[in-house]
Amino acid sequence: MQRERLLKVLVIGDLGVGKTSLIKRYVHRVFSQHYRATIGVDFALKMLSWDQKTVVRLQLWDIAGQERYGNMTRVYYREAVGALVVFDMTRLSTFQAVLKWKEDLDSKVALSNGTPVPAVLLANKCDQRSHGLCPKLPKLENFSRQCGFVGWYETSAKDDTNIDAAVTCLVESIMAAEDERATAARDEPEGGVLVLPRLDCDAKEKERRGCSGCASLRPRDGDNE
């Protein structure tokens, strides 16, 4: 008999970086350039046949970009076990906001042992390379690791690039963290303290991301969610 696991995952980032488009593409396999800005929070459900014994019910919570400094984010983040942090590759300001989103996330939600929830960084709208990459954008491999992300991907909701791989990476990290905590809890002597190592994506997944340095991006005017 299969067991069900419900995972609440946050999708966060500045206004207009494409969070709603990413979720719609992943859950419903559709894309539109005309989504209205999310107000407050919205969420979608995706069922995953994870393995022969496990069905994952993945709740993707679409947090409005303007909510970062609002007190309501603490309510929205509650019981989350992972996050996708999204920025728009063509707008430098949205990349500069990544650390603030990560800090906000880490300050308001954590795993049961107090460590940060796994988070994957998404460099979205990679289909718009004609705009060029921002020259101030660092190598995302080093940046993501130093900032505590379990992995990063270039993504495009329009072209359906790397979205499945990014979510799979995140879910693998969440499931591994939960399984390791459960194992440690069984083996841990009473009164002991459990500290988990940071999890990282499999090397084979990194080969599928398509970004080896991201060295030249210019901001552009305008944006569509």
CSV table of C-alpha atoms in Angstrom, one decimal:
chain,number,residue,atom,x,y,z
A,1,MET,CA,0.0,0.0,0.0
A,2,GLN,CA,1.3,3.4,-1.0
A,3,ARG,CA,1.8,6.1,1.6
A,4,GLU,CA,1.1,9.8,1.0
A,5,ARG,CA,3.3,12.7,1.9
A,6,LEU,CA,2.1,16.2,1.8
A,7,LEU,CA,4.9,18.8,1.1
A,8,LYS,CA,4.3,22.5,1.3
A,9,VAL,CA,6.7,24.4,-1.0
A,10,LEU,CA,6.9,28.2,-1.2
A,11,VAL,CA,7.6,30.0,-4.5
A,12,ILE,CA,9.0,33.4,-3.6
A,13,GLY,CA,10.8,36.3,-5.4
A,14,ASP,CA,10.1,39.8,-6.5
A,15,LEU,CA,7.1,41.0,-8.3
A,16,GLY,CA,7.1,40.0,-12.0
A,17,VAL,CA,9.8,37.4,-12.0
A,18,GLY,CA,7.5,34.7,-13.3
A,19,LYS,CA,6.5,32.7,-10.3
A,20,THR,CA,2.9,32.2,-11.4
A,21,SER,CA,4.0,31.3,-14.9
A,22,LEU,CA,6.4,28.7,-13.5
A,23,ILE,CA,3.7,27.1,-11.4
A,24,LYS,CA,1.1,27.1,-14.2
A,25,ARG,CA,3.6,25.5,-16.5
A,26,TYR,CA,4.6,22.8,-14.0
A,27,VAL,CA,1.2,21.9,-12.7
A,28,HIS,CA,-1.1,22.6,-15.7
A,29,ARG,CA,1.4,22.4,-18.6
A,30,VAL,CA,0.2,25.8,-20.0
A,31,PHE,CA,1.9,29.2,-20.5
A,32,SER,CA,0.6,32.7,-20.8
A,33,GLN,CA,2.2,36.1,-20.8
A,34,HIS,CA,-0.9,37.8,-19.4
A,35,TYR,CA,-1.2,36.6,-15.8
A,36,ARG,CA,-2.3,39.3,-13.4
A,37,ALA,CA,-0.1,40.0,-10.4
A,38,THR,CA,-0.7,37.7,-7.5
A,39,ILE,CA,-2.3,39.4,-4.6
A,40,GLY,CA,-1.5,37.8,-1.2
A,41,VAL,CA,-1.1,34.2,-1.9
A,42,ASP,CA,-2.3,31.5,-4.2
A,43,PHE,CA,-1.5,27.8,-4.4
A,44,ALA,CA,-1.7,24.8,-6.7
A,45,LEU,CA,-1.5,21.1,-6.0
A,46,LYS,CA,0.6,18.5,-8.0
A,47,MET,CA,0.4,14.8,-7.4
A,48,LEU,CA,3.7,12.9,-7.9
A,49,SER,CA,4.2,9.1,-8.0
A,50,TRP,CA,7.5,9.4,-6.2
A,51,ASP,CA,8.3,5.7,-6.0
A,52,GLN,CA,6.5,2.4,-5.7
A,53,LYS,CA,5.7,3.1,-2.0
A,54,THR,CA,5.2,6.8,-2.0
A,55,VAL,CA,2.8,9.4,-3.5
A,56,VAL,CA,3.8,13.0,-2.9
A,57,ARG,CA,1.1,15.7,-2.7
A,58,LEU,CA,3.1,18.8,-3.6
A,59,GLN,CA,1.5,22.1,-2.5
A,60,LEU,CA,3.1,25.0,-4.3
A,61,TRP,CA,2.4,28.3,-2.6
A,62,ASP,CA,2.7,31.4,-4.9
A,63,ILE,CA,3.6,34.3,-2.6
A,64,ALA,CA,3.0,37.7,-4.0
A,65,GLY,CA,6.2,39.6,-4.7
A,66,GLN,CA,5.1,42.7,-2.8
A,67,GLU,CA,4.6,40.6,0.4
A,68,ARG,CA,8.3,40.3,1.4
A,69,TYR,CA,8.2,42.9,4.1
A,70,GLY,CA,4.7,42.1,5.2
A,71,ASN,CA,3.9,40.5,8.5
A,72,MET,CA,1.6,38.0,6.7
A,73,THR,CA,4.6,36.1,5.2
A,74,ARG,CA,5.1,34.4,8.6
A,75,VAL,CA,1.6,33.0,8.3
A,76,TYR,CA,2.1,32.0,4.6
A,77,TYR,CA,5.5,30.3,5.4
A,78,ARG,CA,4.2,28.2,8.3
A,79,GLU,CA,4.8,24.5,7.9
A,80,ALA,CA,6.7,24.9,4.6
A,81,VAL,CA,9.4,22.3,4.1
A,82,GLY,CA,11.1,23.8,1.0
A,83,ALA,CA,11.2,26.8,-1.3
A,84,LEU,CA,11.9,27.9,-4.8
A,85,VAL,CA,13.5,31.4,-4.8
A,86,VAL,CA,13.0,33.0,-8.2
A,87,PHE,CA,14.6,36.0,-10.0
A,88,ASP,CA,14.4,37.4,-13.5
A,89,MET,CA,17.6,37.0,-15.4
A,90,THR,CA,17.0,40.2,-17.3
A,91,ARG,CA,16.4,42.4,-14.3
A,92,LEU,CA,19.4,42.9,-12.0
A,93,SER,CA,17.2,44.3,-9.2
A,94,THR,CA,15.4,41.0,-8.8
A,95,PHE,CA,18.7,39.2,-8.4
A,96,GLN,CA,19.8,41.7,-5.8
A,97,ALA,CA,16.6,40.9,-3.9
A,98,VAL,CA,17.4,37.1,-3.7
A,99,LEU,CA,19.4,37.3,-0.5
A,100,LYS,CA,16.6,39.4,1.2
A,101,TRP,CA,14.1,36.7,0.2
A,102,LYS,CA,16.4,34.0,1.5
A,103,GLU,CA,16.9,35.8,4.8
A,104,ASP,CA,13.2,36.4,5.2
A,105,LEU,CA,12.6,32.7,4.5
A,106,ASP,CA,15.2,31.5,7.0
A,107,SER,CA,14.0,33.9,9.7
A,108,LYS,CA,10.4,32.7,9.5
A,109,VAL,CA,10.5,29.0,8.9
A,110,ALA,CA,12.9,26.1,9.7
A,111,LEU,CA,13.0,22.3,9.8
A,112,SER,CA,12.1,20.6,13.1
A,113,ASN,CA,15.8,20.5,14.1
A,114,GLY,CA,16.2,24.3,13.5
A,115,THR,CA,18.1,24.1,10.2
A,116,PRO,CA,16.9,26.1,7.2
A,117,VAL,CA,14.4,24.5,4.8
A,118,PRO,CA,15.9,23.3,1.5
A,119,ALA,CA,15.7,26.0,-1.1
A,120,VAL,CA,16.5,26.0,-4.9
A,121,LEU,CA,17.5,29.2,-6.8
A,122,LEU,CA,15.8,29.7,-10.1
A,123,ALA,CA,17.3,32.1,-12.7
A,124,ASN,CA,14.1,32.5,-14.7
A,125,LYS,CA,13.3,33.8,-18.2
A,126,CYS,CA,16.5,32.2,-19.7
A,127,ASP,CA,14.7,32.2,-23.0
A,128,GLN,CA,15.3,35.9,-23.2
A,129,ARG,CA,19.1,35.7,-23.7
A,130,SER,CA,18.9,38.2,-26.5
A,131,HIS,CA,18.7,40.8,-23.7
A,132,GLY,CA,22.1,39.6,-22.5
A,133,LEU,CA,23.1,38.6,-19.0
A,134,CYS,CA,23.9,41.2,-16.4
A,135,PRO,CA,27.6,41.8,-16.1
A,136,LYS,CA,27.2,42.1,-12.3
A,137,LEU,CA,25.7,38.6,-12.0
A,138,PRO,CA,28.2,36.3,-10.3
A,139,LYS,CA,28.7,32.6,-11.1
A,140,LEU,CA,25.6,31.1,-9.7
A,141,GLU,CA,27.2,27.8,-8.7
A,142,ASN,CA,29.4,29.5,-6.1
A,143,PHE,CA,26.7,32.1,-5.2
A,144,SER,CA,24.0,29.5,-4.6
A,145,ARG,CA,26.3,27.3,-2.5
A,146,GLN,CA,27.6,30.2,-0.4
A,147,CYS,CA,24.1,31.4,0.3
A,148,GLY,CA,22.8,28.0,1.4
A,149,PHE,CA,20.8,26.9,-1.6
A,150,VAL,CA,20.7,23.2,-2.3
A,151,GLY,CA,20.9,23.9,-6.1
A,152,TRP,CA,20.2,26.3,-8.9
A,153,TYR,CA,18.7,26.2,-12.4
A,154,GLU,CA,18.2,28.4,-15.3
A,155,THR,CA,14.5,28.1,-16.1
A,156,SER,CA,11.9,29.3,-18.6
A,157,ALA,CA,8.2,28.9,-18.2
A,158,LYS,CA,7.7,29.9,-21.8
A,159,ASP,CA,10.0,27.2,-23.2
A,160,ASP,CA,9.4,24.7,-20.3
A,161,THR,CA,13.1,24.7,-19.5
A,162,ASN,CA,14.4,22.9,-16.3
A,163,ILE,CA,11.2,23.3,-14.3
A,164,ASP,CA,10.7,19.6,-13.7
A,165,ALA,CA,14.4,19.2,-12.9
A,166,ALA,CA,14.4,22.0,-10.4
A,167,VAL,CA,11.3,20.8,-8.6
A,168,THR,CA,12.7,17.2,-8.6
A,169,CYS,CA,15.9,18.5,-7.0
A,170,LEU,CA,14.0,20.3,-4.3
A,171,VAL,CA,11.7,17.4,-3.5
A,172,GLU,CA,14.7,15.0,-3.4
A,173,SER,CA,16.4,17.3,-0.8
A,174,ILE,CA,13.2,17.6,1.2
A,175,MET,CA,12.6,13.8,1.3
A,176,ALA,CA,16.2,13.0,2.1
A,177,ALA,CA,16.2,15.5,4.9
A,178,GLU,CA,13.0,14.0,6.3
A,179,ASP,CA,14.3,10.5,6.0
A,180,GLU,CA,17.6,11.4,7.6
A,181,ARG,CA,15.9,13.1,10.5
A,182,ALA,CA,13.6,10.1,11.1
A,183,THR,CA,16.6,7.7,11.1
A,184,ALA,CA,18.6,9.9,13.4
A,185,ALA,CA,15.6,10.3,15.7
A,186,ARG,CA,15.4,6.5,16.1
A,187,ASP,CA,19.1,6.2,16.7
A,188,GLU,CA,19.6,9.3,18.8
A,189,PRO,CA,20.2,8.9,22.5
A,190,GLU,CA,17.7,10.7,24.7
A,191,GLY,CA,18.6,14.3,25.1
A,192,GLY,CA,20.9,14.3,22.1
A,193,VAL,CA,21.0,17.0,19.4
A,194,LEU,CA,20.7,16.3,15.7
A,195,VAL,CA,22.5,18.5,13.1
A,196,LEU,CA,21.9,17.8,9.4
A,197,PRO,CA,24.5,18.5,6.7
A,198,ARG,CA,23.5,20.7,3.8
A,199,LEU,CA,22.1,18.7,0.9
A,200,ASP,CA,23.1,19.3,-2.7
A,201,CYS,CA,21.7,18.2,-6.0
A,202,ASP,CA,23.1,15.2,-7.8
A,203,ALA,CA,26.0,16.1,-10.2
A,204,LYS,CA,24.0,14.7,-13.2
A,205,GLU,CA,21.3,17.2,-12.6
A,206,LYS,CA,23.9,20.1,-12.7
A,207,GLU,CA,24.8,19.1,-16.3
A,208,ARG,CA,21.2,19.8,-17.3
A,209,ARG,CA,21.0,23.4,-16.0
A,210,GLY,CA,22.7,25.1,-19.0
A,211,CYS,CA,24.5,27.9,-17.1
A,212,SER,CA,28.2,27.7,-16.5
A,213,GLY,CA,29.0,31.2,-15.6
A,214,CYS,CA,26.3,33.7,-16.4
A,215,ALA,CA,28.6,36.5,-17.3
A,216,SER,CA,26.9,39.2,-19.2
A,217,LEU,CA,23.2,40.3,-18.5
A,218,ARG,CA,21.7,43.7,-19.0
A,219,PRO,CA,18.5,44.8,-17.2
A,220,ARG,CA,15.6,45.5,-19.5
A,221,ASP,CA,12.5,47.7,-19.0
A,222,GLY,CA,9.1,46.1,-18.4
A,223,ASP,CA,8.3,42.6,-17.3
A,224,ASN,CA,5.5,40.0,-17.4
A,225,GLU,CA,4.7,37.6,-14.6
